[in-house]
Tab-separated table of C-alpha atoms in Angstrom:
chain	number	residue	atom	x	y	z
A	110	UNK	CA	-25.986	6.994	-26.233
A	111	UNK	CA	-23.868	5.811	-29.137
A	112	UNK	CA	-23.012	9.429	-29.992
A	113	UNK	CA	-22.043	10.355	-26.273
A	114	UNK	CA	-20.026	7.215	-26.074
A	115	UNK	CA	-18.310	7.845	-29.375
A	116	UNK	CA	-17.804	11.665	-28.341
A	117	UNK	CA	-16.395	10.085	-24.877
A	118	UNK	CA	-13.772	7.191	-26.715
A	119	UNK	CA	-12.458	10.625	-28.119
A	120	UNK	CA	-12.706	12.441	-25.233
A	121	UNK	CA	-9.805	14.134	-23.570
A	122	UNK	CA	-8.762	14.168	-20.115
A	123	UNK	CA	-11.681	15.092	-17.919
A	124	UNK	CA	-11.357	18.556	-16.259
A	125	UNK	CA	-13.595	20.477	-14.044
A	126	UNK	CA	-17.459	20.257	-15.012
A	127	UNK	CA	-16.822	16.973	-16.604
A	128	UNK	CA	-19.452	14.681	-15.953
A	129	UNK	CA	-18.426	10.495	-15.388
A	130	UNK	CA	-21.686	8.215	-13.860
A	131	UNK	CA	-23.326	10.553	-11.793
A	132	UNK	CA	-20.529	12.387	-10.444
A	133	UNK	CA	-19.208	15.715	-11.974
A	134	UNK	CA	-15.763	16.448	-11.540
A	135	UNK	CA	-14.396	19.517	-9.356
A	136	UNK	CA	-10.180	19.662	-9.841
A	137	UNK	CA	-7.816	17.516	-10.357
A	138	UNK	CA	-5.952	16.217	-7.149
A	139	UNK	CA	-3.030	13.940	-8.741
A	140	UNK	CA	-1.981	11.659	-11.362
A	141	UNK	CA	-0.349	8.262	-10.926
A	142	UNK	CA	1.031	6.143	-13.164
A	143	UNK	CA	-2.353	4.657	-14.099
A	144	UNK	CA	-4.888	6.780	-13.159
A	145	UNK	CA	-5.816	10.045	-11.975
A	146	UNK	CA	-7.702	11.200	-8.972
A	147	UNK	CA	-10.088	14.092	-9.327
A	148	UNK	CA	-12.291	16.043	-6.531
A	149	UNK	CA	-15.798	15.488	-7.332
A	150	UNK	CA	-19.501	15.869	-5.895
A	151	UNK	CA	-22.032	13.167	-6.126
A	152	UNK	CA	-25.698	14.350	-6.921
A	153	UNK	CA	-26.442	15.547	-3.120
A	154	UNK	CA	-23.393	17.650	-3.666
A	155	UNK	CA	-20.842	15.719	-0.968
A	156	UNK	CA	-17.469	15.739	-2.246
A	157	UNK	CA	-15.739	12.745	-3.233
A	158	UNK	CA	-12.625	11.291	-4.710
A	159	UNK	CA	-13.101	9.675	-8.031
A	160	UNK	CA	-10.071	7.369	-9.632
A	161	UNK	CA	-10.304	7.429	-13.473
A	162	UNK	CA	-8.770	4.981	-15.525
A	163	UNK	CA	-8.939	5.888	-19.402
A	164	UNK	CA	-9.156	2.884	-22.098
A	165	UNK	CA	-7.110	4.200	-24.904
A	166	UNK	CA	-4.730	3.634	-27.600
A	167	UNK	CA	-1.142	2.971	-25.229
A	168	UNK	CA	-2.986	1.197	-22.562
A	169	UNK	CA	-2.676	-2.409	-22.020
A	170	UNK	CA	-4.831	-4.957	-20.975
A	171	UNK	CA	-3.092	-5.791	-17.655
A	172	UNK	CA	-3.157	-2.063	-16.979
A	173	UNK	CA	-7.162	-2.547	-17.183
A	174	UNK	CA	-6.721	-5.858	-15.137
A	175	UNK	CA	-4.972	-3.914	-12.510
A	176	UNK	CA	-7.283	-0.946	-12.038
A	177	UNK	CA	-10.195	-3.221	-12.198
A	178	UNK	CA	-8.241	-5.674	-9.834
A	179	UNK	CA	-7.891	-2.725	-7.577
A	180	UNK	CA	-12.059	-1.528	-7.574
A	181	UNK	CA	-12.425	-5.277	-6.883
A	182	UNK	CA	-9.986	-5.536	-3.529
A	183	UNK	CA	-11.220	-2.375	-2.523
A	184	UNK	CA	-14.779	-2.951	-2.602
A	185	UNK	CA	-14.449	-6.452	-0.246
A	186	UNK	CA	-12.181	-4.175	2.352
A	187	UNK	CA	-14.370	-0.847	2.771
A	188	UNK	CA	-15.665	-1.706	6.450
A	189	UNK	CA	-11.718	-1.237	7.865
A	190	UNK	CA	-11.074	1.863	9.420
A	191	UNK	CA	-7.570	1.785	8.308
A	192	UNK	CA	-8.020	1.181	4.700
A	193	UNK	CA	-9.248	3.744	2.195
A	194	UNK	CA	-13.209	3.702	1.879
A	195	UNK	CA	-14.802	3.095	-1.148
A	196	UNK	CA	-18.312	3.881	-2.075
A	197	UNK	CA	-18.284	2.601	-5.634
A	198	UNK	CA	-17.137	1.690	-9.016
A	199	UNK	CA	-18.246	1.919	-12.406
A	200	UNK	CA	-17.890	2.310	-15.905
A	201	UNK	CA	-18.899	4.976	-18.204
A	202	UNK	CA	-17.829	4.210	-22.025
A	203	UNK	CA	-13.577	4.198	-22.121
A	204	UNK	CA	-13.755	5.720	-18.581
A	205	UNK	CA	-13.494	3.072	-15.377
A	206	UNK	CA	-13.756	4.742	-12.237
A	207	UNK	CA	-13.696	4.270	-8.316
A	208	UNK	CA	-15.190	6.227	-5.985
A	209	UNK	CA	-13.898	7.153	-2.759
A	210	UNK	CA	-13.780	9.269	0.485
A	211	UNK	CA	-12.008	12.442	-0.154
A	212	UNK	CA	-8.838	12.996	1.857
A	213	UNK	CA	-7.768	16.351	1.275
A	214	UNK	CA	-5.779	17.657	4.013
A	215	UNK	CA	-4.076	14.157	3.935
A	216	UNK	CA	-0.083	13.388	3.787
A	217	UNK	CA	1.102	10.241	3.164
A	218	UNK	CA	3.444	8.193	5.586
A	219	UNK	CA	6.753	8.747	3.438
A	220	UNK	CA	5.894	12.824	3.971
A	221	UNK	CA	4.821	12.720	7.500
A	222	UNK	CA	8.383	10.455	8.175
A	223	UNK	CA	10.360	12.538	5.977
A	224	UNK	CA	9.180	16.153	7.590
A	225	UNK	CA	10.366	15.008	11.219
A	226	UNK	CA	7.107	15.224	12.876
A	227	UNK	CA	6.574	11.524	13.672
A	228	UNK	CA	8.322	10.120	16.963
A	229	UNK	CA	8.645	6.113	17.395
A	230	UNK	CA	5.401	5.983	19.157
A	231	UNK	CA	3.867	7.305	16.881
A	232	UNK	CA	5.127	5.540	13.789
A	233	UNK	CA	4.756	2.052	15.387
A	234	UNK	CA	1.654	3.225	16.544
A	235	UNK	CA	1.017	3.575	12.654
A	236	UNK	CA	3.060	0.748	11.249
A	237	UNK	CA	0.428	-1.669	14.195
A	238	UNK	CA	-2.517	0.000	12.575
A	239	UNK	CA	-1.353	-1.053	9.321
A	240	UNK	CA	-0.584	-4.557	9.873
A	241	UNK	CA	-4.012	-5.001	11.325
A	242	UNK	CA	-5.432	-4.103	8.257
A	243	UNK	CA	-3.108	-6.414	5.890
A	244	UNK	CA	-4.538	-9.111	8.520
A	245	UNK	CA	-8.166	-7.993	7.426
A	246	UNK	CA	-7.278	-7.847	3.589
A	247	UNK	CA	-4.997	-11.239	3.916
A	248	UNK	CA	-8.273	-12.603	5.873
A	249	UNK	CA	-10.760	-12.012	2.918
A	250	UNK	CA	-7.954	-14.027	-0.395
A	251	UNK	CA	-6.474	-10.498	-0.959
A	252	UNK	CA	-2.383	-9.806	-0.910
A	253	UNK	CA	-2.245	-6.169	-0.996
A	254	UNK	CA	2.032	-6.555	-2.636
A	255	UNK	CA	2.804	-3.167	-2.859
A	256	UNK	CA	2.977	-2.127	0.394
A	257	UNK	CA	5.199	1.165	0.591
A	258	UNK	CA	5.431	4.559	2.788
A	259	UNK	CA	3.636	6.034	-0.487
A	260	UNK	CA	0.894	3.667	-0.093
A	261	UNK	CA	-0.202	4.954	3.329
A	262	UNK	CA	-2.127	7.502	3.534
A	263	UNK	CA	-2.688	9.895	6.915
A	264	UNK	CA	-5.548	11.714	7.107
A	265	UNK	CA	-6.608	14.579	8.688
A	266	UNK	CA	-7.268	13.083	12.260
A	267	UNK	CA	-4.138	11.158	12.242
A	268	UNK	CA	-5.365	7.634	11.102
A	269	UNK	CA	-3.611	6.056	8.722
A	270	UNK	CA	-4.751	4.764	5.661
A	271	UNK	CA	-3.960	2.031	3.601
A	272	UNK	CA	-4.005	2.715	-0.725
A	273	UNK	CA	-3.911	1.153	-3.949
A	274	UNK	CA	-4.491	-2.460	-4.108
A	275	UNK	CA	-3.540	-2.027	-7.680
A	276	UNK	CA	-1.245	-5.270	-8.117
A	277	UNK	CA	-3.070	-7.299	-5.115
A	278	UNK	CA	-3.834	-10.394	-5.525
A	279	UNK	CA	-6.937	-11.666	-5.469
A	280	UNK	CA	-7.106	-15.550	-4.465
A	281	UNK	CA	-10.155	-16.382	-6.130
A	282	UNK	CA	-9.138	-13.738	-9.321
A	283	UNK	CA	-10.496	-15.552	-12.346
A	284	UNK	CA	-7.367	-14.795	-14.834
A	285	UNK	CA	-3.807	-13.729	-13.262
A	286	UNK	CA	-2.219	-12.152	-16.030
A	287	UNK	CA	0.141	-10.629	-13.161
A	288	UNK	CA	0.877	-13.884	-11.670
A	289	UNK	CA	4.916	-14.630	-12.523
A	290	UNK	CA	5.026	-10.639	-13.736
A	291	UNK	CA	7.716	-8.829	-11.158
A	292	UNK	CA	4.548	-6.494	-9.555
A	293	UNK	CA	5.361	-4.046	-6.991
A	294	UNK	CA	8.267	-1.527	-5.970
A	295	UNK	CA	11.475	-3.169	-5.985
A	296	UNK	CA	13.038	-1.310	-2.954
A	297	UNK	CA	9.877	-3.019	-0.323
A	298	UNK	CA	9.701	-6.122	-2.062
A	299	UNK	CA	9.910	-9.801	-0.368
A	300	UNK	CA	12.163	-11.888	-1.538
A	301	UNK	CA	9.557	-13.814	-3.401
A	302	UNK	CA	8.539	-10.972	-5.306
A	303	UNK	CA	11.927	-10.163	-6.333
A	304	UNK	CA	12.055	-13.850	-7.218
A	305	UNK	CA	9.015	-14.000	-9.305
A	306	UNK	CA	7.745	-16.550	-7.123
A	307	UNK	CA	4.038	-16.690	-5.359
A	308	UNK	CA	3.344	-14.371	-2.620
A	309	UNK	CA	0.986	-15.081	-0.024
A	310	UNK	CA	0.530	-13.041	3.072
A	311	UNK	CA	4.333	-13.607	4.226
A	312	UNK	CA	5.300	-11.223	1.535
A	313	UNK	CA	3.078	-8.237	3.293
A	314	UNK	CA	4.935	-8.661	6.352
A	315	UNK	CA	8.314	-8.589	4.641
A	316	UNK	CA	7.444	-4.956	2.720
A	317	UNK	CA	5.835	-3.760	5.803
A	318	UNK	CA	9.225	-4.856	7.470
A	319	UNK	CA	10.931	-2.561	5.297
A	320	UNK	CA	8.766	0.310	5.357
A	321	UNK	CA	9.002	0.467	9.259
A	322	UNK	CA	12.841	-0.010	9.478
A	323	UNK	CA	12.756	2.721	6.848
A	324	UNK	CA	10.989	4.837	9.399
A	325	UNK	CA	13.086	4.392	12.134
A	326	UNK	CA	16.841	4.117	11.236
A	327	UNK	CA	16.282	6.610	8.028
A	328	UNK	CA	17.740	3.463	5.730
A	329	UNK	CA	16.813	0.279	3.860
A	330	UNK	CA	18.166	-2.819	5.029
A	331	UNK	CA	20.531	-2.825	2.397
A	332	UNK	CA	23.144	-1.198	1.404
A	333	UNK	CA	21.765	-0.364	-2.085
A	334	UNK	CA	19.871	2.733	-0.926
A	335	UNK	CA	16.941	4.971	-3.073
A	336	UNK	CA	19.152	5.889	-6.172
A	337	UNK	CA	20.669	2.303	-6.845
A	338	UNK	CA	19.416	0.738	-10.371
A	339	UNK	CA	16.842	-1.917	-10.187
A	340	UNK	CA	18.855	-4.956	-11.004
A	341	UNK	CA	21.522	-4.125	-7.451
A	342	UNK	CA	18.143	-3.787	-5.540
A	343	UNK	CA	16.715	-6.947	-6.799
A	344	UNK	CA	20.026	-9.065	-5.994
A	345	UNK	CA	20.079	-7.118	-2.446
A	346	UNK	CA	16.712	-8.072	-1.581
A	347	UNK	CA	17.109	-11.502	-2.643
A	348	UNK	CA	20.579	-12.002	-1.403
A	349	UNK	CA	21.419	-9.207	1.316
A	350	UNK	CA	21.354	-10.037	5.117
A	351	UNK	CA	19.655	-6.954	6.662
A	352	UNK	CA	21.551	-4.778	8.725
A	353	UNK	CA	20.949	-4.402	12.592
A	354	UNK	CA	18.904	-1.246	13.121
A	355	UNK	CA	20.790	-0.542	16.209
A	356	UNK	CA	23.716	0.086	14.030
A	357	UNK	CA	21.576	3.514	12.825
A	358	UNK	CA	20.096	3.924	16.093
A	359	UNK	CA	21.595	2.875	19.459
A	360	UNK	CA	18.362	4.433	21.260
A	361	UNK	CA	16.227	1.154	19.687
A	362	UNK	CA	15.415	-1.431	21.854
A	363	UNK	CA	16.729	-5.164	21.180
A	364	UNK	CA	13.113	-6.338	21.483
A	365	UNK	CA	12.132	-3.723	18.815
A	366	UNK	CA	15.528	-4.787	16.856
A	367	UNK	CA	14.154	-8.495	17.415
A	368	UNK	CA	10.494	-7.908	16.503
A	369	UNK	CA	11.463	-5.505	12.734
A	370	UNK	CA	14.377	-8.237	11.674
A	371	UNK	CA	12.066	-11.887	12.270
A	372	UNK	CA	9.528	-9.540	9.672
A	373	UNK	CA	12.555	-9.399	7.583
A	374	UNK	CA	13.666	-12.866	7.034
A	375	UNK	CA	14.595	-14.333	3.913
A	376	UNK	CA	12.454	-17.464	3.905
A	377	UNK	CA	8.302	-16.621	4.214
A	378	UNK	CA	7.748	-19.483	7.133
A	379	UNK	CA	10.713	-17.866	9.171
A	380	UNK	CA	8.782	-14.450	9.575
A	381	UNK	CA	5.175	-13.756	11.307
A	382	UNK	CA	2.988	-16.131	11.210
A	383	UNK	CA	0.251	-14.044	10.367
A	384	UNK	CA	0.198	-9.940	10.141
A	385	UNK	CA	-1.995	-9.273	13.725
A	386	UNK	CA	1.112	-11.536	15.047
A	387	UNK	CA	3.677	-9.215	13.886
A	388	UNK	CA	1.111	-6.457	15.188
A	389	UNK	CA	1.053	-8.107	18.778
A	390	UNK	CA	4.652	-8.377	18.762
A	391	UNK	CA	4.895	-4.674	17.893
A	392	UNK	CA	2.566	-3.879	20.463
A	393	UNK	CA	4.551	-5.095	22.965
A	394	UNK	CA	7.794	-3.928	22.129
A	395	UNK	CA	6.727	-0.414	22.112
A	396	UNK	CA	4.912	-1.015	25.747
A	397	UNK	CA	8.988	-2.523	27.032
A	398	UNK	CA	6.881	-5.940	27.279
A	399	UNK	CA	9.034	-9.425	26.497
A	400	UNK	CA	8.622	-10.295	22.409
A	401	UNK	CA	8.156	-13.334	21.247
A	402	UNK	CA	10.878	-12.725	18.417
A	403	UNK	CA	14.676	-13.847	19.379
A	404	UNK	CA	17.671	-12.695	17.377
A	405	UNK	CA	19.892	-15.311	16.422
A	406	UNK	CA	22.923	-14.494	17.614
């Protein structure tokens, strides 16, 4: 063992035939900026994806913290249907791994916007799914705070999916390293985040805000846009009353107006209550039902 864990602190990046636990690695399906996702096949043969995260000279200790933090959210939200199934995680010498379904002929959300095939059913249809499943992760002391159109996955029978509780927070985490650290993508972050401050559930609802206006006008709320350095996107986000969506697109509803902008308040206790709120309220502004969000005026 000490030899083969020696041989595997040296090792390079696993490629195909590469064996990790009891999984053997297939291809290579993408790298992100911590880890990278391989195909594999457990010892039945059934494919699976495997995350790898590589202890090594260059990687620091919150890096670990995250990936582990991420096997540890995932693990306590596998029973959801719309959040990505994990079997299991491990370690195997420098390697940490997760183990999960496979989703090949997936797309995620910011794709499946961006190629035009998604009408406003279908993406609030989505976006509802979605907040039902922040509501299960915010139920069991987990803030997902990353939530972005990246981060949602669709899979091949349409459901989506949601990814990479990376920088979540777990309530009952025994050391937050992250705590304070600015965690997350600046363009879908809360307020809060861009603050530094705490954020609880609230924050969730904001990002998931943003990613649905996103999907329906074709803009952020601001008017820094995609290419604008960090530091203008921070003081928008902070700062920056959203725009009206109907200002994009006359065609939206002022319920549906109503129901995106009260997720997109400024101050946590003036948005949702709770994400299955902001669901309901979704629900029935795509049915033409009476929401319980008012626009001020």
């Amino acid at each position: 063992p000490e030899v083969n864990r020696s041989a595997r602190a040296t090792a390079v990046r696993p490629g195909k035939g590469f064996r990790i636990g009891e999984y053997e690695i297939i291809e290579t399906l993408g790298h992100g900026s911590m880890a990278t996702v391989y195909l594999a096949q457990d010892p039945t043969g059934h494919e699976v994806a495997i995350k790898i995260f590589q202890e090594g000279p260059g990687v620091s200790p919150t890096m670990l913290e995250r990936f582990k933090r991420e096997a540890e959210a995932s693990k306590k939200l596998r029973r959801h249907p719309n959040i990505m199934k994990v079997y299991s995680t491990g370690q195997d010498g420098v390697f940490h791994y997760i183990v999960m379904e496979p989703i090949r002929k997936s797309r995620t959300f910011e794709d499946a916007v961006e190629s035009g095939q998604l009408d406003r059913d279908t993406i609030l249809g989505i976006i509802i799914k979605i907040a039902r499943a922040l509501h299960y992760a915010h139920g069991r002391n987990i803030v997902h705070r990353d939530v972005k159109p990246s981060n949602i996955m669709i899979n091949e029978f349409e459901e989506p999916l949601l990814t990479d509780f990376g920088v979540a927070a777990l309530i009952d985490w025994p050391s937050c390293t992250l705590s304070g650290a600015l965690t997350g993508t600046p363009l879908y972050m809360s307020p809060e985040q861009a603050r530094a401050d705490k954020v609880g559930p609230q924050g969730d609802i904001y990002s998931l805000g943003v990613v649905l206006y996103e999907a329906l006008t074709g803009m952020l709320p601001y008017s820094t846009q995609h290419a604008a350095p960090v530091k203008n996107v921070l003081e928008a986000v902070k700062n920056e009353a959203p725009r009206r969506l109907r200002f994009y697109r006359k065609e939206i509803s002022p319920d549906l107006e109503a129901v995106v902008l009260k997720a997109l308040q400024k101050e946590p206790d003036e948005r949702y209550d709770d994400a299955d709120t902001f669901a309901d309220d979704l629900e029935r502004a795509r049915s033409g039902r009476r929401v319980s969000a008012r626009l001020s005026s």
